[in-house]
């Protein structure tokens, strides 16, 4: 018997790929004054932050120390989380709001799950409360 519903934000509730791509572009532009080609960013879809950063640095023929790598990975995550503040109802995938409303109507508690804390995400602004 199902007693609750748990949903992941990335790719289930919202297509957050654009926020990830914007964060990668800003990070590389700010630190290396380079643009990241679309085809290189496409290769990062579905990869972890570490694997994505490795792919981008390799694709741009950039080398950094382990310490700088860790700082860049953390900064990218911060940029991504900050961008989630812009996520609103228009960013929610089709059918999600209706599904959540139906679950609530039937008495199912539901929560959004994240692989990491997403402090900037406002589920009310996104129309999910």
Coordinates of C-alpha atoms in Angstrom, one line a residue:
X1 CA 0.0 0.0 0.0
X2 CA 1.4 3.4 -1.0
X3 CA 1.5 5.8 1.9
X4 CA 3.4 8.8 0.5
X5 CA 5.1 10.1 -2.7
X6 CA 8.6 11.4 -3.0
X7 CA 9.8 13.3 -6.1
X8 CA 13.2 14.5 -7.2
X9 CA 13.4 18.0 -8.5
X10 CA 15.9 17.5 -11.3
X11 CA 14.2 16.2 -14.4
X12 CA 11.1 14.9 -12.5
X13 CA 9.4 18.0 -11.2
X14 CA 11.2 20.5 -13.3
X15 CA 13.6 20.5 -16.3
X16 CA 16.5 22.0 -14.4
X17 CA 19.1 21.3 -17.2
X18 CA 19.0 25.0 -18.2
X19 CA 20.0 26.0 -14.7
X20 CA 22.9 23.6 -14.7
X21 CA 24.1 24.8 -18.1
X22 CA 23.8 28.5 -17.1
X23 CA 25.9 27.7 -13.9
X24 CA 28.6 25.9 -16.0
X25 CA 28.8 28.8 -18.5
X26 CA 29.1 31.4 -15.8
X27 CA 31.7 29.5 -13.8
X28 CA 34.0 29.0 -16.9
X29 CA 33.5 32.5 -18.1
X30 CA 34.3 34.0 -14.7
X31 CA 37.4 31.9 -14.1
X32 CA 38.8 31.3 -17.5
X33 CA 37.2 33.9 -19.7
X34 CA 36.0 31.2 -22.1
X35 CA 32.7 30.2 -23.5
X36 CA 31.7 26.6 -23.2
X37 CA 30.5 25.2 -26.6
X38 CA 26.9 23.7 -26.6
X39 CA 28.2 20.3 -27.7
X40 CA 30.5 20.2 -24.7
X41 CA 27.7 21.1 -22.3
X42 CA 25.5 18.5 -23.9
X43 CA 28.0 15.9 -22.9
X44 CA 27.6 16.8 -19.2
X45 CA 23.9 15.9 -19.0
X46 CA 23.4 13.1 -16.5
X47 CA 26.9 13.3 -15.2
X48 CA 27.9 14.1 -11.7
X49 CA 29.3 17.5 -10.9
X50 CA 32.8 16.1 -10.7
X51 CA 32.5 14.2 -14.0
X52 CA 30.9 17.2 -15.7
X53 CA 33.7 19.5 -14.5
X54 CA 36.3 17.0 -15.7
X55 CA 34.7 16.8 -19.1
X56 CA 34.5 20.6 -19.5
X57 CA 38.0 21.3 -18.4
X58 CA 39.3 18.5 -20.6
X59 CA 37.2 19.7 -23.5
X60 CA 38.6 23.2 -23.1
X61 CA 42.1 21.9 -22.5
X62 CA 42.3 23.5 -19.1
X63 CA 44.2 22.2 -16.1
X64 CA 43.7 23.1 -12.4
X65 CA 45.0 21.9 -9.1
X66 CA 43.0 19.5 -7.0
X67 CA 42.2 22.3 -4.6
X68 CA 41.0 24.6 -7.4
X69 CA 39.0 21.8 -8.9
X70 CA 37.2 21.3 -5.6
X71 CA 36.5 25.1 -5.3
X72 CA 35.2 25.2 -8.8
X73 CA 32.9 22.3 -8.2
X74 CA 31.5 23.8 -5.1
X75 CA 31.1 27.2 -6.7
X76 CA 29.2 25.6 -9.6
X77 CA 26.8 24.0 -7.2
X78 CA 26.3 27.4 -5.4
X79 CA 25.6 29.1 -8.7
X80 CA 23.1 26.3 -9.6
X81 CA 21.3 26.6 -6.2
X82 CA 21.1 30.3 -6.5
X83 CA 19.5 30.0 -10.0
X84 CA 16.7 27.8 -8.5
X85 CA 15.4 31.0 -6.9
X86 CA 14.2 31.8 -10.4
X87 CA 12.2 28.6 -10.8
X88 CA 8.5 29.3 -11.0
X89 CA 5.3 27.6 -12.2
X90 CA 6.4 27.9 -15.8
X91 CA 9.4 25.8 -15.1
X92 CA 7.4 22.9 -13.7
X93 CA 7.1 19.9 -16.1
X94 CA 3.6 19.3 -17.6
X95 CA 1.3 17.3 -15.3
X96 CA 3.3 17.6 -12.1
X97 CA 1.1 20.3 -10.5
X98 CA -2.0 18.3 -11.3
X99 CA -0.5 15.1 -10.0
X100 CA 0.5 16.7 -6.7
X101 CA -2.9 18.2 -6.3
X102 CA -4.6 14.8 -6.9
X103 CA -2.2 13.2 -4.4
X104 CA -3.0 15.8 -1.8
X105 CA -6.7 15.4 -2.5
X106 CA -6.4 11.7 -1.8
X107 CA -4.6 12.3 1.4
X108 CA -1.1 11.3 0.3
X109 CA 1.7 13.3 1.9
X110 CA 4.3 14.2 -0.7
X111 CA 7.8 15.8 -0.6
X112 CA 10.4 16.9 -3.1
X113 CA 13.8 15.2 -2.7
X114 CA 17.2 16.5 -3.6
X115 CA 20.5 14.8 -3.7
X116 CA 21.9 17.9 -1.9
X117 CA 20.4 20.8 0.0
X118 CA 18.7 23.2 -2.4
X119 CA 18.1 26.1 0.0
X120 CA 17.2 28.5 -2.8
X121 CA 14.3 26.4 -4.2
X122 CA 10.9 27.8 -3.3
X123 CA 8.3 25.2 -3.9
X124 CA 5.5 27.8 -3.2
X125 CA 6.9 30.1 -5.9
X126 CA 7.0 27.2 -8.2
X127 CA 3.3 26.5 -7.5
X128 CA 3.9 23.2 -5.7
X129 CA 2.5 23.9 -2.2

